Coordinates of C-alpha atoms in Angstrom, one line a residue:
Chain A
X1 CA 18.2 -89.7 154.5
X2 CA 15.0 -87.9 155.1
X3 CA 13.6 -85.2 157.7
X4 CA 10.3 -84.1 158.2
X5 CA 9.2 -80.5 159.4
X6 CA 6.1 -78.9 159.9
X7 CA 5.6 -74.9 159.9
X8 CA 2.5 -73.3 161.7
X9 CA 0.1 -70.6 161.0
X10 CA -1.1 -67.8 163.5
X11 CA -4.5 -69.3 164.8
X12 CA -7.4 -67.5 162.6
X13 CA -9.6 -66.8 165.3
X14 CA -7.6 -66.6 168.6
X15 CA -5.9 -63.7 170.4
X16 CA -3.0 -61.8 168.8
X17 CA -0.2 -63.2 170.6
X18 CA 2.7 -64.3 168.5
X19 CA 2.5 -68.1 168.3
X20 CA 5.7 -69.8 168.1
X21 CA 6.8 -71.6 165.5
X22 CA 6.2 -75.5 164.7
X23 CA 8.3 -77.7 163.2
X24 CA 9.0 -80.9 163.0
X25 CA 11.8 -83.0 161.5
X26 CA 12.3 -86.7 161.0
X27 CA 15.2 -88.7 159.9
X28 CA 15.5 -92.2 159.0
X29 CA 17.2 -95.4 160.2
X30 CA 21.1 -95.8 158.9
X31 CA 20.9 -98.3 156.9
X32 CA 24.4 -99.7 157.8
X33 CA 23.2 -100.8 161.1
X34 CA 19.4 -101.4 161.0
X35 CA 19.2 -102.1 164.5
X36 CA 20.0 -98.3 165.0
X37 CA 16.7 -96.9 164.0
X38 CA 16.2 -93.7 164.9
X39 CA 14.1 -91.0 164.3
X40 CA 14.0 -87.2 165.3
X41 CA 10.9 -85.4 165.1
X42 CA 9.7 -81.5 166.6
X43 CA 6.6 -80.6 166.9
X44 CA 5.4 -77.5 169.2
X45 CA 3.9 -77.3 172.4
X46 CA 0.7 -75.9 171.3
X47 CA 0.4 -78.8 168.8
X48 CA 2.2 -81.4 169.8
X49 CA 0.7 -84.1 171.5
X50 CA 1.9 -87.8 172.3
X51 CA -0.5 -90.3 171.5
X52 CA 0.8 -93.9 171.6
X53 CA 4.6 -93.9 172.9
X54 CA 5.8 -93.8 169.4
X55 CA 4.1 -91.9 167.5
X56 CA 3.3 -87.9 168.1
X57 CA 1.0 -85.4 166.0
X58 CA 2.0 -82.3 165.2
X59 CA -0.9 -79.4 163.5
X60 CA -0.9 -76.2 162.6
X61 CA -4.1 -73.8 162.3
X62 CA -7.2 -73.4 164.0
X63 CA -6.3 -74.2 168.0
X64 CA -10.0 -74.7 168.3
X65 CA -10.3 -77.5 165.5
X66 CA -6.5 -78.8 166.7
X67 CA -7.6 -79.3 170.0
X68 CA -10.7 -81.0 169.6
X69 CA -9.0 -82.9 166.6
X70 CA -6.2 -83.9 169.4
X71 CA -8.7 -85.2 172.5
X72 CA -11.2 -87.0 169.9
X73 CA -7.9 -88.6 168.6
X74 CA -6.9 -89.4 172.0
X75 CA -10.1 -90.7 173.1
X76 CA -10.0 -93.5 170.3
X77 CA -6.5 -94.4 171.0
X78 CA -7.6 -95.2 174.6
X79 CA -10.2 -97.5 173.6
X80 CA -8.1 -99.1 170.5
X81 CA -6.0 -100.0 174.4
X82 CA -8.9 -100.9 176.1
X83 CA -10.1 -103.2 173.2
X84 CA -7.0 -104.5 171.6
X85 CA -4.9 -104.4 174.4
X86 CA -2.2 -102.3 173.2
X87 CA -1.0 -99.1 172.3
X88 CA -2.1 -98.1 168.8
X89 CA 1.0 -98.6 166.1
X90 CA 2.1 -95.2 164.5
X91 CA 0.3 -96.4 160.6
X92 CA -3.1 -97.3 162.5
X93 CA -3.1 -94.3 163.7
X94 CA -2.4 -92.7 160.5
X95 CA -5.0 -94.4 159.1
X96 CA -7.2 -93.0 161.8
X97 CA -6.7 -89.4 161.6
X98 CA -7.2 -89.8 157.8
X99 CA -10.8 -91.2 158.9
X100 CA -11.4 -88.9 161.3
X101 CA -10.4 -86.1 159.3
X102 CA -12.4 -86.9 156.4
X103 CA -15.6 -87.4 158.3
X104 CA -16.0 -83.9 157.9
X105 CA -15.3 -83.6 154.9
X106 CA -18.2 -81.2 154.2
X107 CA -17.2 -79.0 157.2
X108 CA -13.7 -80.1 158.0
X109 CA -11.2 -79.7 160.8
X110 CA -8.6 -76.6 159.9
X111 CA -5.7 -78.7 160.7
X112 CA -2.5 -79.4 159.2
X113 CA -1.0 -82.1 160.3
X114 CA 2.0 -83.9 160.6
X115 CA 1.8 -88.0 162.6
X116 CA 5.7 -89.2 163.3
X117 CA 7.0 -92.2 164.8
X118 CA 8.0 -95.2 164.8
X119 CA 6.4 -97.9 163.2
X120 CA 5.9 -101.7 164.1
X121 CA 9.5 -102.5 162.5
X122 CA 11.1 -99.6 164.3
X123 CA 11.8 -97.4 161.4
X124 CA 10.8 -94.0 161.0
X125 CA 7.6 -93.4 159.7
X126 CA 6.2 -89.7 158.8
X127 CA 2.8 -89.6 157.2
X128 CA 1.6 -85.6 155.7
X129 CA -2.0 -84.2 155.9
X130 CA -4.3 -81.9 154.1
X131 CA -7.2 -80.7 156.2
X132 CA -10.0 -83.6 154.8
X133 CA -7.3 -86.2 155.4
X134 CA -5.7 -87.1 152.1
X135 CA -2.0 -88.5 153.2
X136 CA 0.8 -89.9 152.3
X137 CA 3.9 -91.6 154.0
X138 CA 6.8 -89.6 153.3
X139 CA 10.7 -89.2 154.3
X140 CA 9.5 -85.5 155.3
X141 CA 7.1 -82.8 155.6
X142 CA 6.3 -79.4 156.6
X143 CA 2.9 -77.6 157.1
X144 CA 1.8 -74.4 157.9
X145 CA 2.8 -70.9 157.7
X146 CA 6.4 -71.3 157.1
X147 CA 6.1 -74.4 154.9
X148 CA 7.0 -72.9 151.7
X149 CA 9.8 -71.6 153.1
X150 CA 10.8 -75.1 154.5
X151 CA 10.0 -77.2 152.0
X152 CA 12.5 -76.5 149.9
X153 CA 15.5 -76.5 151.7
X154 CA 14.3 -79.9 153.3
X155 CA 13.9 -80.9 149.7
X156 CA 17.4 -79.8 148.9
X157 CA 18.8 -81.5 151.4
X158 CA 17.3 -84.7 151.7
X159 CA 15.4 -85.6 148.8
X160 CA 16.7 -88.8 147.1
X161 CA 17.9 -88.1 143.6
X162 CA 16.4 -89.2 140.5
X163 CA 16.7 -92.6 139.5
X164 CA 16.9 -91.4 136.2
X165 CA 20.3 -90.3 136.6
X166 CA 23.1 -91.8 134.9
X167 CA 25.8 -92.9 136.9
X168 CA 23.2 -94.0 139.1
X169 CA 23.6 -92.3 142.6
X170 CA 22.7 -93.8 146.0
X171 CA 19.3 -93.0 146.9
X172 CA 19.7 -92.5 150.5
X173 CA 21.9 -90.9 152.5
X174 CA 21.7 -91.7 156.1
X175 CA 21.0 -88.9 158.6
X176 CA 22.3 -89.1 162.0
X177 CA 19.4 -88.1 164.9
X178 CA 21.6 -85.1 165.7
X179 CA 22.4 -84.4 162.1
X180 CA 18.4 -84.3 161.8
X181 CA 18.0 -82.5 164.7
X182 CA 20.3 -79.4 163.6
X183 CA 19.0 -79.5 160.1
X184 CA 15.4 -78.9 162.1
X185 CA 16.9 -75.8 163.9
X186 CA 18.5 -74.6 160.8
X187 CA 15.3 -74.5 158.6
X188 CA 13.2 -73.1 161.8
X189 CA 15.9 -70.5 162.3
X190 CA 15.4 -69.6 158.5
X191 CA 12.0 -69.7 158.4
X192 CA 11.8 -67.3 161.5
X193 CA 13.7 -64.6 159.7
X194 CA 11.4 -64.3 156.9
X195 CA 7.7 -65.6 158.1
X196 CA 6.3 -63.3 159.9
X197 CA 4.3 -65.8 161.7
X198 CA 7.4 -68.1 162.7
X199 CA 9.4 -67.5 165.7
X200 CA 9.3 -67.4 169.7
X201 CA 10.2 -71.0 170.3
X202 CA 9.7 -74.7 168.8
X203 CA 9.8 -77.8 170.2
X204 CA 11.2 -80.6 168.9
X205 CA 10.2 -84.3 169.7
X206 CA 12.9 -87.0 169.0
X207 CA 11.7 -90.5 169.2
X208 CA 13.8 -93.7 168.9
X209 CA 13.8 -96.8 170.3
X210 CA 15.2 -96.1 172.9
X211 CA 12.0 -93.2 173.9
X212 CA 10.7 -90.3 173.2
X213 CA 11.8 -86.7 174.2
X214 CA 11.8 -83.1 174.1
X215 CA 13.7 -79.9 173.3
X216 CA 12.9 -76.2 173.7
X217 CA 14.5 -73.9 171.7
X218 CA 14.3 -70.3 171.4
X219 CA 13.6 -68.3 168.2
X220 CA 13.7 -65.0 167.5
X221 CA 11.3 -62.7 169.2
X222 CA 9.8 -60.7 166.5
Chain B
X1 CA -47.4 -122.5 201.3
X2 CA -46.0 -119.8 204.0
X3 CA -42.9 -121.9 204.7
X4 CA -41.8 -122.1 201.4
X5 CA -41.8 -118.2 201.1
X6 CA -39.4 -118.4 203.9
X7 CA -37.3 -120.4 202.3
X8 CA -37.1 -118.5 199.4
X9 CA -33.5 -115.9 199.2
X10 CA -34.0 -113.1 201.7
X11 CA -34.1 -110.0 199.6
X12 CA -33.1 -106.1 200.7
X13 CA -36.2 -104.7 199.6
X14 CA -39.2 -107.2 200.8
X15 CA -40.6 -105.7 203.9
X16 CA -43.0 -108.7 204.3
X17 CA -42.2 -111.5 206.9
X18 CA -45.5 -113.3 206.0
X19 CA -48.1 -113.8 203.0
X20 CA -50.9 -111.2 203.1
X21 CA -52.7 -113.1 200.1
X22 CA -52.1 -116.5 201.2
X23 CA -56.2 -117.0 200.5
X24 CA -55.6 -115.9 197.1
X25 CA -53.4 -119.4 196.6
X26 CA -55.9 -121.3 196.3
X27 CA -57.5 -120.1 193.2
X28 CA -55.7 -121.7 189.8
X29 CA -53.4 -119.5 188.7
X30 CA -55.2 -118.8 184.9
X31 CA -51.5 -118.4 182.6
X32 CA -51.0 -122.0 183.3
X33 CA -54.5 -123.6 182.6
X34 CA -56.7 -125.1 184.8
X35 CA -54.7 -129.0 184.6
X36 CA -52.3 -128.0 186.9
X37 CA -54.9 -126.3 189.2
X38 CA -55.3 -129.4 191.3
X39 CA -51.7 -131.7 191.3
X40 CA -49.1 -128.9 191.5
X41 CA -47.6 -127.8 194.8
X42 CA -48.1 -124.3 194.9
X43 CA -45.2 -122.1 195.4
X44 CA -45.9 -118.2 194.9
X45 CA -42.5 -118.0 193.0
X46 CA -43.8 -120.0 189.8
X47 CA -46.7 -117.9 189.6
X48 CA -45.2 -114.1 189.4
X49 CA -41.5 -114.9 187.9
X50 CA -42.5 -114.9 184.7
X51 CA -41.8 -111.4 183.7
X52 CA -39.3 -109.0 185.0
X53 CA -42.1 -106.4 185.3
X54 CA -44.6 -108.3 187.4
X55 CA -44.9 -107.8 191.1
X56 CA -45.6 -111.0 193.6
X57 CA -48.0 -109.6 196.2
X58 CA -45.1 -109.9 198.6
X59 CA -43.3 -107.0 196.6
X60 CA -40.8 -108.8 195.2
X61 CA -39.4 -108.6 191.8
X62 CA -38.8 -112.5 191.2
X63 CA -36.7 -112.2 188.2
X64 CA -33.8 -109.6 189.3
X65 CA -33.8 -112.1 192.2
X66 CA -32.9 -114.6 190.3
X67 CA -30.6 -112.4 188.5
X68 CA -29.0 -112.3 191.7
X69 CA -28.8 -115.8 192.0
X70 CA -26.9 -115.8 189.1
X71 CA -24.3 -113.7 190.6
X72 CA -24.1 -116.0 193.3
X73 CA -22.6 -119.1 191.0
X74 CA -19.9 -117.3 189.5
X75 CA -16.6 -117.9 190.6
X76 CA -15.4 -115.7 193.7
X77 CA -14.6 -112.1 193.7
X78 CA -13.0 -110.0 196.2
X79 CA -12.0 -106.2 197.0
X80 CA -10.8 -104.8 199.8
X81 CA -9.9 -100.9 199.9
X82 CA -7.9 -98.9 202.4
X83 CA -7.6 -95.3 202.5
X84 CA -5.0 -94.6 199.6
X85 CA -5.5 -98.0 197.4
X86 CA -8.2 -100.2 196.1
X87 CA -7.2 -104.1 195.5
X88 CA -9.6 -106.6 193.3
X89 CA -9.0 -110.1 193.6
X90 CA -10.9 -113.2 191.5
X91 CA -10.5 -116.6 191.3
X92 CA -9.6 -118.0 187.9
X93 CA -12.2 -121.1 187.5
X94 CA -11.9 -122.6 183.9
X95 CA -15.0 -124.5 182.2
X96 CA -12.2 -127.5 181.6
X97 CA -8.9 -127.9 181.8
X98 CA -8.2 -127.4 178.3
X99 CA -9.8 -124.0 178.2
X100 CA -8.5 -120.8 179.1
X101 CA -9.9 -119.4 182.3
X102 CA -12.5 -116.1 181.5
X103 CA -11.2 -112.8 182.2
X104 CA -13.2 -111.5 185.3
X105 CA -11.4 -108.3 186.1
X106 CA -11.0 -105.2 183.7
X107 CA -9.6 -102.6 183.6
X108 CA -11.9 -99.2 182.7
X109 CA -10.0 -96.4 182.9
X110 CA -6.2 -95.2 184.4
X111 CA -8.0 -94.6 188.5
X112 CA -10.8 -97.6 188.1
X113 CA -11.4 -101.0 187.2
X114 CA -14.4 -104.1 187.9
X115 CA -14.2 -107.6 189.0
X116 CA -17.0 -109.2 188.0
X117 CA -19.1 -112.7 189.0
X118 CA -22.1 -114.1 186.8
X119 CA -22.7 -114.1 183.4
X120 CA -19.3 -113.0 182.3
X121 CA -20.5 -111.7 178.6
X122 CA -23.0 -109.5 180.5
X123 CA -20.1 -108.4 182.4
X124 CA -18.1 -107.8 179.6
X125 CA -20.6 -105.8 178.2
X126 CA -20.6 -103.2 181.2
X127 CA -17.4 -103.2 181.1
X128 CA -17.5 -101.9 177.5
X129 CA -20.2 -99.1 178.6
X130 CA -18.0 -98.4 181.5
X131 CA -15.1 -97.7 179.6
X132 CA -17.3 -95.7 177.1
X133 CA -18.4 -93.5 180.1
X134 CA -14.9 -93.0 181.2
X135 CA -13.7 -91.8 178.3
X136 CA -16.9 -89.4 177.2
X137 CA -16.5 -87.9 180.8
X138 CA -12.6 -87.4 180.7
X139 CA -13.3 -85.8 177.1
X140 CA -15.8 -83.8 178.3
X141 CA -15.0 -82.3 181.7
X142 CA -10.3 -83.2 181.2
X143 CA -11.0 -85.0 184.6
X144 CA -11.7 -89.0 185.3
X145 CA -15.2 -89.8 186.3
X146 CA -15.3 -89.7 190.3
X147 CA -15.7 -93.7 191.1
X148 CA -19.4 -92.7 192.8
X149 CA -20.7 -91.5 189.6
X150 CA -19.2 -94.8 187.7
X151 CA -21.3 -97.2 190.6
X152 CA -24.2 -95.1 189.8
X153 CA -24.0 -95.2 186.1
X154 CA -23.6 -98.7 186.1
X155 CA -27.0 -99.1 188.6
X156 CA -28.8 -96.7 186.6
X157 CA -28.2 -98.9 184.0
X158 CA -28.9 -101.8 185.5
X159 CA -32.6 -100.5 187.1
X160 CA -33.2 -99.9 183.4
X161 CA -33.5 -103.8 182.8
X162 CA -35.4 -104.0 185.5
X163 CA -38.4 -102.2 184.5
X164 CA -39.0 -102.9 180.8
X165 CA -40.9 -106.0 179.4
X166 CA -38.5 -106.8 176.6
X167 CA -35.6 -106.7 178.9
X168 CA -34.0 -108.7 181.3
X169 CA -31.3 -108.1 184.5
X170 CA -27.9 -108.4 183.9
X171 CA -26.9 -111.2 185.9
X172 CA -23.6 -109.7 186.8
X173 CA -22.5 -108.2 189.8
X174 CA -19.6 -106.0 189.8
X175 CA -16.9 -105.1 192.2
X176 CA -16.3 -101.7 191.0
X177 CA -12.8 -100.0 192.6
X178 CA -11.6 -96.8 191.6
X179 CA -9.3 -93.8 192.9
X180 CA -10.5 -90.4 192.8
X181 CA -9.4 -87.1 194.9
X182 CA -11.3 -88.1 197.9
X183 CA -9.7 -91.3 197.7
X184 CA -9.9 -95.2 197.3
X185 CA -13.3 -96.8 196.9
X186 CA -14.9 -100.3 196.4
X187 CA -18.7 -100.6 195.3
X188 CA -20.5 -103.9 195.1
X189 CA -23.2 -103.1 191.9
X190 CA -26.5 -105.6 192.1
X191 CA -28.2 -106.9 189.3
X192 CA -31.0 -105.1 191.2
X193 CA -29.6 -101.5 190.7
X194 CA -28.6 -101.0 193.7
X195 CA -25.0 -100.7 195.0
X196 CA -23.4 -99.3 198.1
X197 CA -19.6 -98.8 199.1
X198 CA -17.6 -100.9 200.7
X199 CA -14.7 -101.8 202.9
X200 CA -14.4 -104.8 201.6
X201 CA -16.5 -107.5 199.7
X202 CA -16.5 -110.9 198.4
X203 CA -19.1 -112.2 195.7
X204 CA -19.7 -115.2 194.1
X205 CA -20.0 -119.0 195.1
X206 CA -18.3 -120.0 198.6
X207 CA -17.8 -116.2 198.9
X208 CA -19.6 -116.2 202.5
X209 CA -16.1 -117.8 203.5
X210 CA -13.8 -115.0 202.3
X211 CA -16.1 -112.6 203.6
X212 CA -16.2 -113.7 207.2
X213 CA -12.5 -113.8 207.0
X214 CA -12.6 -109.6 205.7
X215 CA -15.3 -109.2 208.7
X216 CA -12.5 -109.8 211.1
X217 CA -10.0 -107.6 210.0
X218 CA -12.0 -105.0 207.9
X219 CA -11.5 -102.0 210.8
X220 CA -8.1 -102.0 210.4
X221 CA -7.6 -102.0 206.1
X222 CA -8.0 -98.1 206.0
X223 CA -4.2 -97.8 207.1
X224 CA -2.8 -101.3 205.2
X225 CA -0.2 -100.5 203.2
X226 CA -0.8 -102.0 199.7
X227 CA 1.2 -104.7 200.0
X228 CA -0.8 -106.0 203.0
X229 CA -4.2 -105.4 201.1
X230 CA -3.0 -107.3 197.9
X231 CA -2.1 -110.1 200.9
X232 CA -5.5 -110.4 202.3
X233 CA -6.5 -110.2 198.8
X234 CA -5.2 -113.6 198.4
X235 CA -5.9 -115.0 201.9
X236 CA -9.5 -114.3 201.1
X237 CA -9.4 -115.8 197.7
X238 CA -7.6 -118.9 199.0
X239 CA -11.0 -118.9 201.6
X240 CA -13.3 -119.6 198.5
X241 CA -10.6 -122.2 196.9
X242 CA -11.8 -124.1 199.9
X243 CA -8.8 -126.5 200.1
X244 CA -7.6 -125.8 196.4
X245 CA -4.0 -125.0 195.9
X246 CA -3.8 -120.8 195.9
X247 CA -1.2 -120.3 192.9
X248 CA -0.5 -117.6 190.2
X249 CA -2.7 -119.4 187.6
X250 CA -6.1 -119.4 189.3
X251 CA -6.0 -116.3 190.9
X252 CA -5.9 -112.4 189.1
X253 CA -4.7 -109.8 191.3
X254 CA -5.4 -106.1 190.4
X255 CA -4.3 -102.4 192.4
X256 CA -5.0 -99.0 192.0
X257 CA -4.6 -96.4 194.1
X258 CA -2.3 -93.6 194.9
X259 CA 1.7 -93.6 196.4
X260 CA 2.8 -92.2 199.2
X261 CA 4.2 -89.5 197.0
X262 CA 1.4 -88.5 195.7
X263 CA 1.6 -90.2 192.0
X264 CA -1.4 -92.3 190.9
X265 CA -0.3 -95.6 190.4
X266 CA -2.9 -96.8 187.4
X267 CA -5.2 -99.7 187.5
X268 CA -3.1 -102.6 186.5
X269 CA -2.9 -106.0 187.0
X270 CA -0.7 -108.0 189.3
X271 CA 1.8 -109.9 187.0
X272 CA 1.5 -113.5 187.9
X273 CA 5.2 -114.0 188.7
X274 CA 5.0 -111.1 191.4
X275 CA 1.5 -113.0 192.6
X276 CA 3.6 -116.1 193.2
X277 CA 6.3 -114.3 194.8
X278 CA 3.7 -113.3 197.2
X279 CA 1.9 -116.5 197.6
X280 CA 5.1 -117.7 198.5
X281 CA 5.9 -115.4 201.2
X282 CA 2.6 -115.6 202.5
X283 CA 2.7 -119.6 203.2
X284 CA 6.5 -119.2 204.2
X285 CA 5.1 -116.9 206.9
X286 CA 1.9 -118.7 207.9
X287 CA 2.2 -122.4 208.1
X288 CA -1.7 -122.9 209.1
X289 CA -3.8 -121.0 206.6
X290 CA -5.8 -118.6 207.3
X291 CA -8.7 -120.3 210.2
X292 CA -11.8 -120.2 209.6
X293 CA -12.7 -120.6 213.2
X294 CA -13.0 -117.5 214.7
X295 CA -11.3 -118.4 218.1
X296 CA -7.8 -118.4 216.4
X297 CA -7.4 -115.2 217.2
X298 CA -3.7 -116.0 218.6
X299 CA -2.7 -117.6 215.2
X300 CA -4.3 -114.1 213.6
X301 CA -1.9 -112.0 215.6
X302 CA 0.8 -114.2 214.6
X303 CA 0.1 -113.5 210.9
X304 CA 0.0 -109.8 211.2
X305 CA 3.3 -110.2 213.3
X306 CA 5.0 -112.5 210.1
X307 CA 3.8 -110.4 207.2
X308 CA 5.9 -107.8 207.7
X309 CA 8.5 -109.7 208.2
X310 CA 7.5 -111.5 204.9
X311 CA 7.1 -108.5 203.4
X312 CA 10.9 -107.5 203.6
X313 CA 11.3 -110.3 201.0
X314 CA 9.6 -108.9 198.1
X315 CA 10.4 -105.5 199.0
X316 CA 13.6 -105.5 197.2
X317 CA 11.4 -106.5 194.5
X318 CA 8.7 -103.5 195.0
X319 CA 10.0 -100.9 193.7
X320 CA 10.2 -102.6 189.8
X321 CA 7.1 -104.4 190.1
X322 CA 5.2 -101.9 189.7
X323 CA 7.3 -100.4 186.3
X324 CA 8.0 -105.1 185.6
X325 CA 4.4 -105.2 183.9
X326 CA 4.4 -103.6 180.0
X327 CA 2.0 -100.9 180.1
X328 CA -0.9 -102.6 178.5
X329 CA 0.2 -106.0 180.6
X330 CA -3.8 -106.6 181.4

């Protein structure tokens, strides 16, 4: 099973208010029943922002560099639709925001990011970013402020263990959306307690086959 | 010498009815050499259409003229507007029956799209820069480009090539129909650079036909619902078909406008099993077709009186047609 979450940093140059947290959290298909693909993924309002109907961005740090990161994203997803008509698959547009990011390379975007969605076989897909666009398709991530506190338990918990283990142990365990889902309010609700810049609310985006939606839920105030 | 300017296309911006320089006719005209001084009937076209930047004395600009002409042997387009919706029709003409038919209307943005007659790559072209300017604007200024400032984009554009030596006209004319907050507007774009809003609007070859059958009935499109627009939409297509069969494969159907509740129902194409669905009603309800001969104003109240009732059919329908077409169904 995997799950992908993202943390967020205070914006550097905006106004003091307290930011809420981001997160986001992805879990792979069972694979009993591969036709029950599913995937769960949060990102925050302030970040989050649906590109094509499967796939959804989330970034932590500068909102200035994040927003214009966002629309100039969006405005080549519209004409990827007006030229190829359709809607851009979630590893084009991985492969897109890796371009775009490393375009400025020599005066980059301060972005983390986090792309989730589905890709063209309906699986889960969750690619990671550094700020000039290296990336890498993972089972999950988190970025931002309260990443390193994250990280680890995400890695505790669904990390696949080592194939170097003798008796050999099943490499994946499957993650139910709602399973996902609570593991991403469990690690936010940690991460709150202890990162100062974590808390308020998150947002989390599920998206399966079946659509795409979105919870609010509330984190501590302070 | 005078009779053949007559004959020539009328054109918006010639305010000559005669030949000031007729007595200049008679010297040879020196590009072509002296040989065909003598034989040659003289007509003043030959002798100023060379470039796009020369003048005839009559003050015409030969070449967008004959960019115009261009226009004028493209299949048929139509686009009829009402207050609250925008409707582009075109007929589907293939080069041969093996090929696939071009694509004449596009889509540039969620509140506009052009239907185009001509040169189609030249149209596909615009399109392209449309789209472009769509997308630089919403970017910009997080609103869609007003349709006005699309039409005068595009004619900006086009007055470019008709001003520069190396260039030449598009020789495309575009329906452009678009929503914005003051509404649902059609504009025909020239060649020329000109455009100018419309009603309604047919262009193309046998397009005279369709339009004399909007003339009649243009006064009342502002308060059509859009089912009746997409309705004349056909009738006037199956004007220009000219005895041809009107079915789902040589016709493309495309709406845009804004529901009665207020949402913005994007630029989309009709999908061509609706289409025939409609086609269907339509010659269940009207057993002549539409008359060319404007006396039949009896059989025309007739048809208004049947299409609503024919409209009851595919209203069950209505409300999934517009959700029936995938998103990207273009």
């Amino acid at each position: 099973c995997r799950g992908a979450a993202t943390g967020s940093t205070r914006t550097t140059a905006g106004p003091a208010w307290p930011s809420p947290a981001r997160t986001t959290a992805w879990s792979p298909p069972t694979p009993a029943s591969p036709s029950d693909t599913t995937s769960s993924r949060a990102s925050t309002p302030r970040s989050a922002s649906c590109k094509a109907d499967k796939c959804v961005i989330a970034s932590s740090g500068f909102q200035g560099d994040i927003k214009a990161l966002q629309k100039n994203l969006a405005a080549r997803e519209l004409l990827y639709q007006h030229q190829h008509n359709k809607r851009m698959s979630c590893p084009a547009m991985a492969q897109l925001l890796s371009n775009t990011l490393y375009y400025k390379r020599f005066f980059p975007y301060y972005a983390f990011n986090v792309l989730g969605g589905l890709d063209s076989e309906g699986k889960g897909c969750v690619y990671s970013y550094d700020a000039v666009g290296s990336y890498e398709r993972t089972g999950y991530s988190a970025q931002g402020s309260g990443s390193t506190l994250i990280m680890p338990v995400l890695d505790n918990q669904l990390k696949s263990p080592s194939p170097l283990l003798v008796p050999a142990r099943d490499a994946v365990t499957p993650l139910s959306e709602s399973e996902a889902v609570d593991l991403v309010k469990d690690v936010f609700a940690s991460a709150t307690e202890r990162d100062i810049y974590t808390g308020d609310k998150v947002e989390i985006v599920v998206i399966n086959k079946a659509g795409t939606r979105r919870e609010y839920i509330e984190l501590r105030k302070d | 010498r005078q009779q053949k300017e007559e004959n020539s296309t009328p054109e918006p911006y010639s305010c000559y009815g005669h030949a000031p320089l007729a007595h200049l006719a008679s010297s040879p005209d020196r590009r072509r050499g002296e040989s065909r001084g003598g034989r040659r009937p003289r007509m003043f076209r030959n002798q100023y259409d060379t470039d796009v930047t020369t003048w005839s004395p009559q003050g015409r600009l030969f070449q967008v003229e004959y960019a115009m002409e261009a226009v004028k042997q493209g299949s048929a387009c139509v686009g009829l507007r009402s207050a609250t919706h925008a409707v582009l029709a075109a007929a589907n003409k293939s080069a041969n029956e093996l090929s696939s038919h071009q694509r004449k209307v596009f889509r540039v943005a969620d509140h506009a799209g052009v239907a185009l007659a001509g040169l189609t790559a030249d149209g596909r072209v615009l399109s392209r820069f449309l789209r472009n300017e769509c997308i630089n604007h919403a970017f910009v200024y997080d609103a869609p480009l007003p349709v006005s400032r699309l039409a005068l984009r595009l004619a900006d554009k086009a007055q470019v090539c008709t001003q520069r030596s190396w260039k030449r006209p598009y020789g495309v004319g575009l329906l452009v129909a678009g929503l914005d907050e003051s509404g649902a507007h059609l504009y025909y774009n020239c060649p020329s650079g000109n455009y100018f809003e419309y009603q309604a609007f047919a262009i193309g070859s046998r397009s005279q036909a369709a339009k004399t059958y909007l003339e009649r009935r243009f006064e009342k499109f502002n308060a059509y619902t859009p089912d009746e627009l997409i309705k004349d939409a056909l009738s006037a297509i199956k004007e220009t078909l000219q005895g041809e069969k009107l079915t789902s494969s040589n016709c493309t159907i495309a709406i845009v406008g804004r529901k009665e509740d207020g949402t913005v129902e994007p630029f989309s194409m009709i999908d061509s099993k609706r289409i025939q669905e409609i086609i269907d009603s339509m010659e269940a309800a009207d057993e002549a077709p539409a008359a060319d001969v404007p006396a039949e104003s009896s059989s025309m109240q007739e048809d208004r009186g049947d299409a609503p009732a024919a409209r009851d059919a595919p209203a069950a329908d209505e409300p999934a047609a517009p959700d029936a077409p995938a998103p990207m169904d273009i």
